[in-house]
Short mmCIF file of C-alpha atoms in Angstrom, two decimals:
data_model
loop_
_atom_site.label_atom_id
_atom_site.label_comp_id
_atom_site.label_asym_id
_atom_site.label_seq_id
_atom_site.Cartn_x
_atom_site.Cartn_y
_atom_site.Cartn_z
CA MET A 1253 0.00 0.00 0.00
CA GLU A 1254 1.35 3.43 -0.94
CA THR A 1255 2.13 5.84 1.86
CA PRO A 1256 0.58 9.33 1.66
CA ARG A 1257 4.01 10.74 0.82
CA ALA A 1258 4.54 8.22 -2.02
CA ALA A 1259 1.03 8.90 -3.35
CA ASP A 1260 1.70 12.64 -3.38
CA LEU A 1261 4.98 12.12 -5.24
CA SER A 1262 3.26 9.84 -7.76
CA LEU A 1263 0.62 12.48 -8.41
CA GLU A 1264 3.26 15.18 -8.73
CA LEU A 1265 5.20 13.01 -11.17
CA SER A 1266 2.10 12.48 -13.31
CA SER A 1267 1.38 16.21 -13.20
CA LEU A 1268 4.98 16.97 -14.14
CA LEU A 1269 4.88 14.66 -17.14
CA HIS A 1270 1.57 16.20 -18.17
CA ASP A 1271 3.10 19.69 -18.02
CA LEU A 1272 5.95 18.46 -20.20
CA HIS A 1273 3.44 16.96 -22.66
CA LEU A 1274 5.09 13.57 -22.28
CA CYS A 1275 2.95 10.46 -22.58
CA PRO A 1276 3.68 6.73 -22.47
CA SER A 1277 4.59 4.88 -25.59
CA SER A 1278 2.06 2.48 -27.08
CA SER A 1279 4.74 -0.21 -27.14
CA SER A 1280 4.81 -2.67 -24.28
CA SER A 1281 7.37 -2.51 -21.51
CA GLU A 1282 9.19 -5.42 -19.99
CA LYS A 1283 8.95 -3.96 -16.47
CA PRO A 1284 5.90 -2.66 -14.58
CA LEU A 1285 5.73 1.13 -14.56
CA PRO A 1286 5.37 3.25 -11.40
CA SER A 1287 1.95 4.41 -12.60
CA PRO A 1288 -0.21 3.92 -15.68
CA SER A 1289 0.70 7.40 -16.96
CA VAL A 1290 4.49 7.04 -16.75
CA PRO A 1291 6.39 6.00 -19.90
CA PRO A 1292 9.55 3.81 -19.93
CA ILE A 1293 12.50 5.77 -18.60
CA THR A 1294 14.60 5.49 -21.77
CA GLU A 1295 11.74 6.83 -23.86
CA LEU A 1296 11.18 9.66 -21.39
CA LEU A 1297 14.87 10.60 -21.41
CA SER A 1298 14.89 10.61 -25.20
CA GLN A 1299 11.87 12.92 -25.31
CA LEU A 1300 13.41 15.28 -22.74
CA GLN A 1301 16.60 15.41 -24.79
CA GLU A 1302 14.68 16.38 -27.91
CA LYS A 1303 12.78 19.10 -26.05
CA LEU A 1304 16.02 20.57 -24.63
CA ILE A 1305 17.68 20.61 -28.03
CA GLY A 1306 14.63 22.14 -29.68
CA ALA A 1307 13.91 24.81 -27.03
CA SER A 1308 13.44 28.15 -28.77
CA SER A 1309 14.26 30.54 -25.92
CA ASP A 1310 16.18 30.84 -22.67
CA SER A 1311 12.95 30.88 -20.66
CA LYS A 1312 11.77 27.60 -22.20
CA THR A 1313 15.18 26.03 -21.67
CA SER A 1314 15.23 27.19 -18.05
CA SER A 1315 11.75 25.79 -17.45
CA LEU A 1316 12.67 22.45 -18.99
CA ILE A 1317 15.82 22.12 -16.90
CA GLY A 1318 13.81 22.93 -13.79
CA HIS A 1319 11.31 20.19 -14.66
CA VAL A 1320 14.15 17.72 -15.27
CA GLU A 1321 15.66 18.60 -11.89
CA ARG A 1322 12.30 18.06 -10.19
CA LEU A 1323 11.89 14.74 -12.01
CA PHE A 1324 15.18 13.49 -10.54
CA GLN A 1325 14.05 14.63 -7.09
CA ILE A 1326 10.64 12.96 -6.92
CA ALA A 1327 10.83 9.89 -9.19
CA ASP A 1328 11.45 6.40 -7.85
CA PRO A 1329 15.23 5.66 -8.21
CA HIS A 1330 14.42 2.05 -9.11
CA TRP A 1331 12.42 3.30 -12.13
CA LEU A 1332 14.99 5.99 -12.99
CA PHE A 1333 17.97 3.66 -13.05
CA SER A 1334 16.61 0.31 -14.17
CA PRO A 1335 16.83 -0.92 -17.78
CA ASN A 1336 13.59 -1.63 -19.64
CA SER A 1337 14.82 -4.52 -21.78
CA ALA A 1338 14.72 -8.16 -20.69
CA ASN A 1339 18.26 -8.49 -22.03
CA GLN A 1340 20.27 -6.92 -19.24
CA ASP A 1341 23.35 -6.10 -21.34
CA ASP A 1342 21.31 -4.38 -24.04
CA GLY A 1343 19.13 -2.71 -21.45
CA TRP A 1344 22.07 -1.22 -19.55
CA ALA A 1345 23.71 -0.03 -22.76
CA GLU A 1346 20.44 1.63 -23.84
CA LEU A 1347 19.97 3.25 -20.42
CA GLN A 1348 23.54 4.55 -20.28
CA GLY A 1349 23.21 5.94 -23.80
CA ALA A 1350 19.94 7.66 -22.91
CA TYR A 1351 21.37 9.30 -19.80
CA GLY A 1352 24.55 10.25 -21.63
CA SER A 1353 22.52 11.95 -24.38
CA LEU A 1354 20.32 13.80 -21.89
CA VAL A 1355 23.30 15.01 -19.86
CA SER A 1356 25.01 16.19 -23.07
CA ALA A 1357 21.83 18.06 -24.07
CA MET A 1358 21.64 19.75 -20.66
CA ILE A 1359 25.31 20.73 -20.80
CA GLY A 1360 24.75 22.05 -24.31
CA CYS A 1361 22.21 24.50 -22.88
CA ALA A 1362 25.09 26.28 -21.12
CA ALA A 1363 27.69 25.82 -23.84
CA LEU A 1364 30.18 28.63 -24.40
CA PRO A 1365 29.92 30.52 -27.70
CA LEU A 1366 32.64 29.65 -30.20
CA CYS A 1367 35.10 32.04 -31.77
CA GLU A 1368 34.60 32.40 -35.50
CA ASP A 1369 38.35 32.06 -36.08
CA ASP A 1370 41.55 31.36 -34.14
CA CYS A 1371 42.83 34.92 -34.09
CA GLY A 1372 41.50 36.21 -30.81
CA SER A 1373 39.08 36.05 -27.89
CA LEU A 1374 35.42 36.89 -27.67
CA PRO A 1375 34.37 40.04 -25.78
CA ALA A 1376 32.99 39.60 -22.26
CA ALA A 1377 29.51 40.57 -23.49
CA ALA A 1378 29.37 37.37 -25.54
CA TYR A 1379 29.32 35.35 -22.30
CA GLN A 1380 26.76 37.48 -20.48
CA SER A 1381 24.02 34.81 -20.29
CA VAL A 1382 26.32 31.84 -19.68
CA PRO A 1383 26.69 32.00 -15.84
CA ALA A 1384 22.93 31.93 -15.17
CA ARG A 1385 22.38 29.03 -17.57
CA ALA A 1386 25.35 27.17 -16.09
CA GLU A 1387 23.90 27.55 -12.58
CA ARG A 1388 20.62 25.92 -13.62
CA VAL A 1389 22.38 23.03 -15.32
CA CYS A 1390 24.73 22.53 -12.36
CA SER A 1391 21.76 22.40 -10.00
CA ALA A 1392 19.92 19.76 -12.08
CA LEU A 1393 23.05 17.63 -12.53
CA THR A 1394 23.83 17.86 -8.81
CA VAL A 1395 20.38 16.44 -8.02
CA LEU A 1396 20.86 13.67 -10.61
CA LEU A 1397 24.20 12.67 -9.08
CA GLY A 1398 22.76 12.76 -5.58
CA THR A 1399 19.92 10.45 -6.61
CA LEU A 1400 22.29 8.24 -8.57
CA GLY A 1401 24.72 8.01 -5.64
CA ASN A 1402 21.93 7.05 -3.23
CA GLY A 1403 20.58 4.41 -5.62
CA GLY A 1404 23.61 2.12 -5.21
CA GLY A 1405 24.87 -0.44 -7.69
CA GLN A 1406 24.82 2.04 -10.58
CA THR A 1407 28.58 2.24 -11.18
CA GLY A 1408 28.33 1.70 -14.94
CA LEU A 1409 25.71 4.42 -15.32
CA LEU A 1410 27.72 6.85 -13.19
CA LEU A 1411 30.91 6.20 -15.17
CA ALA A 1412 28.98 6.80 -18.40
CA VAL A 1413 27.95 10.35 -17.42
CA ALA A 1414 30.88 11.29 -15.14
CA PRO A 1415 33.33 12.45 -17.87
CA SER A 1416 30.89 14.94 -19.40
CA VAL A 1417 29.82 16.20 -15.97
CA CYS A 1418 33.44 16.63 -14.88
CA VAL A 1419 34.38 18.56 -18.01
CA PHE A 1420 31.36 20.83 -17.52
CA ALA A 1421 32.12 21.42 -13.83
CA VAL A 1422 35.78 22.23 -14.46
CA THR A 1423 34.82 24.61 -17.28
CA HIS A 1424 32.73 26.66 -14.87
CA LEU A 1425 35.10 26.38 -11.91
CA GLN A 1426 37.53 28.73 -13.69
CA ASP A 1427 37.66 32.38 -12.70
CA GLN A 1428 36.98 33.59 -16.23
CA VAL A 1429 34.69 35.96 -18.12
CA TRP A 1430 32.10 33.19 -18.63
CA THR A 1431 31.67 32.57 -14.87
CA SER A 1432 30.36 34.49 -11.88
CA PHE A 1433 30.76 33.94 -8.15
CA SER A 1434 27.47 32.03 -7.96
CA SER A 1435 28.14 29.93 -11.08
CA ARG A 1436 31.57 28.96 -9.74
CA ALA A 1437 29.96 27.96 -6.42
CA ALA A 1438 27.38 25.87 -8.29
CA ALA A 1439 30.14 24.19 -10.31
CA GLN A 1440 32.05 23.46 -7.10
CA ASN A 1441 28.93 21.84 -5.61
CA LEU A 1442 28.54 19.77 -8.78
CA GLN A 1443 32.15 18.57 -8.61
CA GLU A 1444 31.74 17.61 -4.95
CA ALA A 1445 28.50 15.77 -5.76
CA LEU A 1446 30.32 13.82 -8.46
CA LEU A 1447 33.06 12.78 -6.02
CA ARG A 1448 30.47 11.70 -3.43
CA ALA A 1449 28.41 9.76 -5.95
CA GLY A 1450 31.37 7.61 -6.99
CA GLY A 1451 33.15 7.45 -3.64
CA TRP A 1452 36.21 9.20 -5.06
CA ARG A 1453 38.56 10.86 -2.56
CA ASP A 1454 39.61 13.80 -4.71
CA SER A 1455 40.09 14.90 -8.30
CA PRO A 1456 43.23 12.79 -9.00
CA HIS A 1457 41.42 9.72 -7.66
CA LEU A 1458 38.44 10.60 -9.87
CA LEU A 1459 40.67 10.75 -12.95
CA MET A 1460 43.03 7.85 -12.30
CA GLY A 1461 41.05 5.53 -10.05
CA ASP A 1462 42.92 3.03 -7.88
CA THR A 1463 46.22 2.50 -9.66
CA SER A 1464 49.67 1.13 -8.98
CA GLU A 1465 52.70 0.40 -11.12
CA GLU A 1466 51.45 -3.15 -11.72
CA GLU A 1467 47.70 -2.69 -11.94
CA GLU A 1468 45.55 -1.17 -14.66
CA GLU A 1469 43.48 1.86 -13.71
CA SER A 1470 40.21 1.11 -11.95
CA ARG A 1471 37.11 3.35 -12.02
CA GLY A 1472 39.07 6.34 -13.32
CA ILE A 1473 37.42 8.60 -15.90
CA LEU A 1474 40.56 10.05 -17.53
CA GLY A 1475 39.98 8.09 -20.72
CA GLY A 1476 36.38 9.28 -20.92
CA ILE A 1477 37.39 12.92 -20.42
CA LEU A 1478 39.98 12.65 -23.17
CA ASP A 1479 37.31 11.13 -25.44
CA ASP A 1480 35.14 14.20 -24.75
CA LEU A 1481 37.97 16.69 -25.28
CA GLN A 1482 39.70 15.04 -28.22
CA PRO A 1483 37.53 16.52 -31.01
CA GLN A 1484 38.15 20.02 -29.62
CA LEU A 1485 41.90 19.60 -29.12
CA SER A 1486 42.92 19.37 -32.76
CA LYS A 1487 45.13 21.99 -34.37
CA GLY A 1488 42.25 23.66 -36.15
CA SER A 1489 39.70 23.72 -33.34
CA TRP A 1490 41.29 24.15 -29.89
CA GLN A 1491 41.39 27.95 -30.15
CA ARG A 1492 37.69 28.29 -30.97
CA CYS A 1493 36.59 27.63 -27.38
CA GLU A 1494 38.62 29.36 -24.69
CA ALA A 1495 37.69 26.85 -21.99
CA VAL A 1496 39.10 23.78 -23.76
CA LYS A 1497 42.75 24.53 -23.02
CA LEU A 1498 41.95 25.23 -19.35
CA VAL A 1499 40.02 21.99 -18.90
CA TYR A 1500 42.79 20.06 -20.66
CA ALA A 1501 45.49 21.64 -18.48
CA TRP A 1502 43.47 21.03 -15.29
CA THR A 1503 43.06 17.39 -16.27
CA LEU A 1504 46.69 16.80 -17.20
CA LEU A 1505 48.10 18.49 -14.10
CA GLN A 1506 46.09 16.13 -11.85
CA VAL A 1507 47.51 13.00 -13.52
CA THR A 1508 50.72 11.38 -12.28
CA ARG A 1509 52.45 8.02 -12.66
CA PRO A 1510 51.56 5.43 -13.88
CA SER A 1511 48.39 6.75 -15.54
CA LEU A 1512 50.13 9.55 -17.42
CA ALA A 1513 52.40 7.18 -19.31
CA ARG A 1514 49.42 5.06 -20.38
CA HIS A 1515 47.70 8.08 -21.91
CA LEU A 1516 50.85 9.84 -23.15
CA PRO A 1517 50.02 9.52 -26.89
CA ARG A 1518 46.83 11.50 -26.27
CA LEU A 1519 48.17 13.95 -23.69
CA LEU A 1520 51.40 15.05 -25.39
CA PRO A 1521 50.15 16.52 -28.71
CA PRO A 1522 47.83 19.15 -27.15
CA SER A 1523 50.66 20.34 -24.88
CA LEU A 1524 52.93 20.77 -27.90
CA LEU A 1525 50.18 22.70 -29.71
CA LEU A 1526 49.75 25.06 -26.76
CA SER A 1527 53.49 25.60 -26.33
CA ASP A 1528 53.84 26.50 -30.00
CA HIS A 1529 51.25 29.29 -29.87
CA TYR A 1530 52.20 32.92 -30.44
CA ARG A 1531 50.30 34.23 -27.40
CA PRO A 1532 52.58 34.12 -24.31
CA GLU A 1533 49.83 32.92 -21.96
CA ASN A 1534 49.08 29.94 -24.19
CA CYS A 1535 52.76 29.20 -24.69
CA MET A 1536 53.42 29.27 -20.93
CA LEU A 1537 50.46 26.98 -20.26
CA GLY A 1538 51.78 24.54 -22.86
CA VAL A 1539 55.29 24.61 -21.38
CA ARG A 1540 53.86 24.03 -17.92
CA CYS A 1541 51.99 20.99 -19.25
CA LEU A 1542 55.13 19.70 -20.97
CA HIS A 1543 57.12 20.13 -17.75
CA HIS A 1544 54.50 18.10 -15.86
CA ILE A 1545 54.75 15.37 -18.49
CA VAL A 1546 58.56 15.31 -18.17
CA LEU A 1547 58.38 15.06 -14.37
CA HIS A 1548 55.70 12.36 -14.25
CA THR A 1549 56.60 10.08 -17.15
CA PRO A 1550 59.33 7.39 -16.98
CA ALA A 1551 62.41 8.34 -19.00
CA ALA A 1552 62.08 5.19 -21.13
CA ASP A 1553 58.59 6.22 -22.23
CA LEU A 1554 59.78 9.73 -23.07
CA ARG A 1555 62.67 8.42 -25.16
CA GLN A 1556 60.39 6.00 -27.02
CA PHE A 1557 59.47 7.12 -30.54
CA ASN A 1558 61.92 10.03 -30.17
CA ARG A 1559 59.44 11.95 -28.00
CA ALA A 1560 62.12 13.51 -25.78
CA GLU A 1561 63.97 14.90 -28.80
CA VAL A 1562 60.73 16.40 -30.12
CA LEU A 1563 60.17 18.03 -26.74
CA TYR A 1564 63.73 19.37 -26.70
CA GLN A 1565 63.41 20.95 -30.13
CA ALA A 1566 60.03 22.46 -29.25
CA LEU A 1567 61.44 24.03 -26.08
CA PHE A 1568 64.85 25.08 -27.38
CA LYS A 1569 63.43 27.42 -30.00
CA HIS A 1570 61.63 29.38 -27.28
CA LEU A 1571 65.00 30.48 -25.88
CA TYR A 1572 65.07 33.02 -28.71
CA THR A 1573 61.94 34.81 -27.45
CA THR A 1574 62.01 38.05 -25.47
CA GLU A 1575 59.20 37.07 -23.08
CA ALA A 1576 60.80 36.70 -19.66
CA ALA A 1577 58.06 34.47 -18.21
CA VAL A 1578 58.26 32.10 -21.19
CA ILE A 1579 62.05 31.83 -20.97
CA GLN A 1580 61.86 31.15 -17.24
CA SER A 1581 59.38 28.29 -17.76
CA VAL A 1582 61.35 26.87 -20.68
CA LEU A 1583 64.69 26.86 -18.87
CA SER A 1584 63.17 25.11 -15.87
CA CYS A 1585 61.63 22.45 -18.11
CA LEU A 1586 64.81 22.00 -20.16
CA LEU A 1587 66.86 21.39 -17.01
CA ASP A 1588 64.70 18.35 -16.20
CA LEU A 1589 64.35 17.19 -19.80
CA LEU A 1590 68.10 17.15 -20.48
CA VAL A 1591 68.60 14.44 -17.85
CA VAL A 1592 66.19 12.27 -19.84
CA LEU A 1593 68.05 12.87 -23.11
CA GLU A 1594 71.64 12.44 -21.93
CA LYS A 1595 73.90 11.96 -18.96
CA PRO A 1596 74.99 15.20 -17.29
CA PRO A 1597 78.51 16.21 -18.36
CA SER A 1598 79.61 16.21 -14.71
CA SER A 1599 78.97 12.44 -14.54
CA PHE A 1600 81.70 11.64 -17.09
CA ALA A 1601 85.11 10.49 -15.92
CA PRO A 1602 88.06 12.91 -16.31
CA SER A 1603 89.46 10.72 -19.08
CA SER A 1604 86.42 11.53 -21.20
CA ALA A 1605 86.92 15.29 -20.94
CA ARG A 1606 87.48 15.53 -24.71
CA ARG A 1607 84.04 14.13 -25.47
CA LYS A 1608 81.83 15.82 -28.04
CA SER A 1609 79.69 18.79 -27.12
CA CYS A 1610 76.20 17.81 -25.93
CA ARG A 1611 72.82 19.45 -25.51
CA HIS A 1612 73.75 20.72 -22.04
CA ASP A 1613 76.55 22.65 -23.69
CA ASP A 1614 74.23 23.96 -26.41
CA VAL A 1615 71.72 25.33 -23.90
CA LEU A 1616 74.36 26.86 -21.63
CA ARG A 1617 76.17 28.43 -24.58
CA LEU A 1618 72.97 30.05 -25.82
CA ILE A 1619 72.08 31.32 -22.33
CA LEU A 1620 75.50 32.93 -21.94
CA THR A 1621 75.35 34.44 -25.44
CA HIS A 1622 72.00 36.05 -24.68
CA MET A 1623 73.18 37.23 -21.27
CA GLU A 1624 76.12 39.10 -22.73
CA ALA A 1625 73.88 41.27 -24.91
CA GLU A 1626 70.86 41.56 -22.62
CA HIS A 1627 70.02 44.94 -21.10
CA LYS A 1628 66.42 44.41 -19.87
CA VAL A 1629 66.39 44.04 -16.10
CA VAL A 1630 63.61 41.43 -16.02
CA LEU A 1631 65.41 39.19 -18.52
CA ARG A 1632 68.73 39.60 -16.74
CA ARG A 1633 67.10 38.35 -13.56
CA VAL A 1634 65.59 35.35 -15.33
CA TYR A 1635 68.92 34.36 -16.88
CA THR A 1636 70.94 34.84 -13.69
CA SER A 1637 68.43 32.76 -11.71
CA ALA A 1638 68.61 29.93 -14.24
CA LEU A 1639 72.39 29.92 -14.61
CA PRO A 1640 73.52 28.41 -11.24
CA PRO A 1641 71.66 25.08 -11.66
CA PHE A 1642 73.04 24.68 -15.19
CA VAL A 1643 76.62 25.33 -14.00
CA ASP A 1644 75.99 22.92 -11.14
CA ARG A 1645 74.72 20.29 -13.57
CA ILE A 1646 77.64 20.36 -16.00
CA GLY A 1647 80.32 20.52 -13.29
CA VAL A 1648 83.89 20.50 -14.59
CA ALA A 1649 82.59 20.74 -18.16
CA VAL A 1650 82.08 24.46 -17.46
CA CYS A 1651 85.71 24.73 -18.60
CA ARG A 1652 84.32 24.68 -22.15
CA HIS A 1653 82.54 27.98 -21.45
CA LEU A 1654 85.00 29.82 -19.17
CA ARG A 1655 85.56 32.76 -21.50
CA GLN A 1656 81.84 33.44 -21.79
CA VAL A 1657 81.28 32.87 -18.08
CA GLU A 1658 84.04 35.35 -17.26
CA ARG A 1659 82.58 38.02 -19.54
CA VAL A 1660 79.11 37.53 -18.07
CA VAL A 1661 80.38 37.66 -14.47
CA LEU A 1662 82.39 40.83 -15.05
CA GLY A 1663 79.56 42.53 -16.92
CA TYR A 1664 76.79 41.68 -14.47
CA LEU A 1665 78.74 42.56 -11.32
CA GLU A 1666 79.23 46.09 -12.62
CA VAL A 1667 75.51 46.86 -12.95
CA ARG A 1668 73.27 47.58 -9.98
CA ASP A 1669 70.00 45.67 -9.62
CA PRO A 1670 68.07 47.34 -6.78
CA PRO A 1671 66.40 46.79 -4.45
CA GLU A 1672 67.17 43.08 -3.89
CA GLU A 1673 70.29 42.89 -6.10
CA THR A 1674 69.04 39.54 -7.44
CA SER A 1675 71.27 39.53 -10.52
CA ARG A 1676 74.50 40.31 -8.66
CA LEU A 1677 73.83 37.72 -5.94
CA LYS A 1678 73.08 35.00 -8.50
CA ILE A 1679 76.19 35.88 -10.53
CA LEU A 1680 78.30 35.64 -7.38
CA GLU A 1681 76.79 32.18 -6.85
CA VAL A 1682 77.74 31.29 -10.43
CA LEU A 1683 81.31 32.43 -9.81
CA GLN A 1684 81.51 30.31 -6.66
CA LYS A 1685 80.23 27.19 -8.40
CA THR A 1686 82.54 27.77 -11.36
CA THR A 1687 85.56 28.26 -9.09
CA ARG A 1688 84.84 25.06 -7.17
CA ALA A 1689 84.31 23.01 -10.35
CA ALA A 1690 87.10 24.40 -12.57
CA TRP A 1691 89.62 25.87 -10.12
CA PRO A 1692 92.79 24.77 -11.98
CA ARG A 1693 91.65 26.74 -15.05
CA LEU A 1694 90.84 29.90 -13.10
CA ALA A 1695 94.37 30.65 -11.88
CA CYS A 1696 95.12 32.72 -14.98
CA ARG A 1697 91.92 34.73 -14.51
CA VAL A 1698 92.34 35.56 -10.83
CA ASP A 1699 93.75 39.08 -11.32
CA VAL A 1700 90.91 40.32 -13.47
CA LEU A 1701 88.26 38.74 -11.24
CA LEU A 1702 89.86 40.07 -8.07
CA ARG A 1703 89.82 43.66 -9.39
CA CYS A 1704 86.14 43.32 -10.20
CA LEU A 1705 85.30 41.85 -6.76
CA LEU A 1706 87.24 44.53 -4.89
CA LYS A 1707 85.47 47.23 -6.88
CA LEU A 1708 82.15 45.57 -6.04
CA LEU A 1709 83.01 45.65 -2.32
CA LEU A 1710 83.80 49.36 -2.51
CA ASP A 1711 80.65 50.18 -4.49
CA VAL A 1712 78.36 48.21 -2.21
CA SER A 1713 79.83 49.63 0.99
CA SER A 1714 79.20 53.19 -0.21
CA ASP A 1715 75.72 52.59 -1.72
CA ARG A 1716 73.29 54.10 0.78
CA LEU A 1717 70.25 53.09 -1.27
CA LEU A 1718 70.80 49.44 -0.40
CA GLY A 1719 69.11 47.88 2.58
CA ASP A 1720 71.42 46.70 5.36
CA SER A 1721 70.55 43.02 4.89
CA VAL A 1722 71.11 43.16 1.11
CA ARG A 1723 74.41 45.02 1.54
CA GLN A 1724 75.62 42.50 4.10
CA GLU A 1725 74.66 39.55 1.90
CA LEU A 1726 76.46 41.03 -1.10
CA MET A 1727 79.62 41.66 0.90
CA ASN A 1728 79.55 38.18 2.43
CA GLN A 1729 79.14 36.48 -0.94
CA THR A 1730 81.84 38.66 -2.49
CA SER A 1731 84.21 37.76 0.35
CA LEU A 1732 83.50 34.09 -0.21
CA CYS A 1733 84.36 34.47 -3.91
CA ILE A 1734 87.69 36.11 -3.00
CA LYS A 1735 88.46 33.26 -0.59
CA LEU A 1736 87.78 30.67 -3.29
CA LEU A 1737 89.97 32.53 -5.80
CA ASP A 1738 92.72 32.76 -3.21
CA GLY A 1739 92.46 29.01 -2.70
CA CYS A 1740 92.67 28.17 -6.40
CA SER A 1741 95.72 30.47 -6.75
CA HIS A 1742 97.41 28.74 -3.76
CA GLY A 1743 97.41 31.84 -1.56
CA LYS A 1744 98.89 34.26 -4.10
CA LEU A 1745 96.15 36.81 -3.33
CA GLN A 1746 97.21 37.23 0.30
CA PRO A 1747 100.08 39.67 -0.41
CA LEU A 1748 97.87 41.69 -2.76
CA LEU A 1749 95.11 42.01 -0.19
CA GLN A 1750 97.60 43.17 2.46
CA GLN A 1751 98.64 46.03 0.18
CA VAL A 1752 95.13 47.52 0.03
CA ASP A 1753 95.22 51.15 1.19
CA SER A 1754 93.09 51.30 4.33
CA SER A 1755 92.54 55.05 3.90
CA CYS A 1756 90.50 54.37 0.73
CA CYS A 1757 88.23 51.72 2.25
CA SER A 1758 85.42 51.70 4.73
CA SER A 1759 85.64 49.65 7.90
CA GLU A 1760 83.18 47.14 6.39
CA VAL A 1761 85.47 46.46 3.44
CA LEU A 1762 88.51 46.10 5.70
CA ARG A 1763 86.66 43.61 7.87
CA CYS A 1764 85.75 41.55 4.78
CA LEU A 1765 89.36 41.52 3.58
CA ALA A 1766 90.61 40.64 7.05
CA SER A 1767 88.25 37.67 7.16
CA VAL A 1768 89.65 36.45 3.83
CA MET A 1769 93.23 36.61 5.11
CA THR A 1770 92.57 35.03 8.52
CA GLU A 1771 90.17 32.25 7.49
CA ARG A 1772 92.13 30.79 4.60
#
């Protein structure tokens, strides 16, 4: 016997279907229906999909989505999520296809407008109606996932709709011109509802499932998301919708080993497309994606099919750009990629010192060449920050580049870089690393370097625009460089330092020189 509550819901369901002008099919159904006026669920979903696609105005679309949301709230979950066919396999496939089509139609109601070409972005006014429509769709999908999650035993159905729902939620989670505060909150609720429905811990677990190095992925939806995104990620189409690149990047940056390697053939090409774009923001996003791939893919997989070499060539050409942020990202990525391509020069035995030049040498040579001619402060800081790890990596092989290193050190120590003196401090670090790695070859360069370092001490001690902490750090690092040069010249600097005229130096400089002579 029906409870009063169940009877009320049944009446409301019949009224709802009547308002939607939906009626049962004349064909017979294999399962008993909740009431004589309720059609089979697959037929109902198909009719709702057609109505959503054919809606002629925003008000009609909004009303339809509201009715769909109410349907998911009041209908019997057993009826909503049970196949109609006697053949269970065919029935489940039909039901999953029907729900997938309906969800796609709902998401299409809040689709972003497409750019007519790939030359620019749409104005903000073009997205004016998107946030409100996205909120309504998020609300309806959240109710569907809540009902689906409470139904139990519907894993196949959930996995069928989860990729499209995830892509939609991530699209509207972004702080972009097509979202508002309330639409982003609705998208966040939708994403959380998706995680709850499938029992996923977080977004990486949602994408990759339960994985290990030995096991295949389980209940992850990464493959489904890539299926959804693939048509929009081709060379001719990815720029037409501004959200596609953001959803792709969000997806990729959540994926780690071993899942990334399994999907590498599908994940790598879009990153290369992004990195090759003329707009700096797209290029940087692509390089960030490539760096993630390098860090989270086994070296053997990167070397397979010459992928690592393709990555190297794609990144190396960006070293000729004048965009500081791009160069910074590229140099960081190259440092990790070079280890995949070849052994670091510092790992070779001394007997192999006459080996051929390698890619490490090519990158360092180009960095030093650009540094010599660079006058923009922001680029000088990027280069000087990237140089120490490269010198550290190649070790004694820095001997190949000593002339360029010397010119760069002398040139950069002469130019102020207030207020933090980043460039000078990094160049002093480069000099220290070079001295430690190639000290026998620096003996003939000690005089010129010493003059430059002593001049730096005098300049810094008299520069009242520097903060006390920055001045002290500069003087300490300069003193350390002098100590190292004194060591590689076997103490030959000691007599020269003792001849410094104390009447021309501040007490700070004298203390620094005294520390060099006493702490040898």
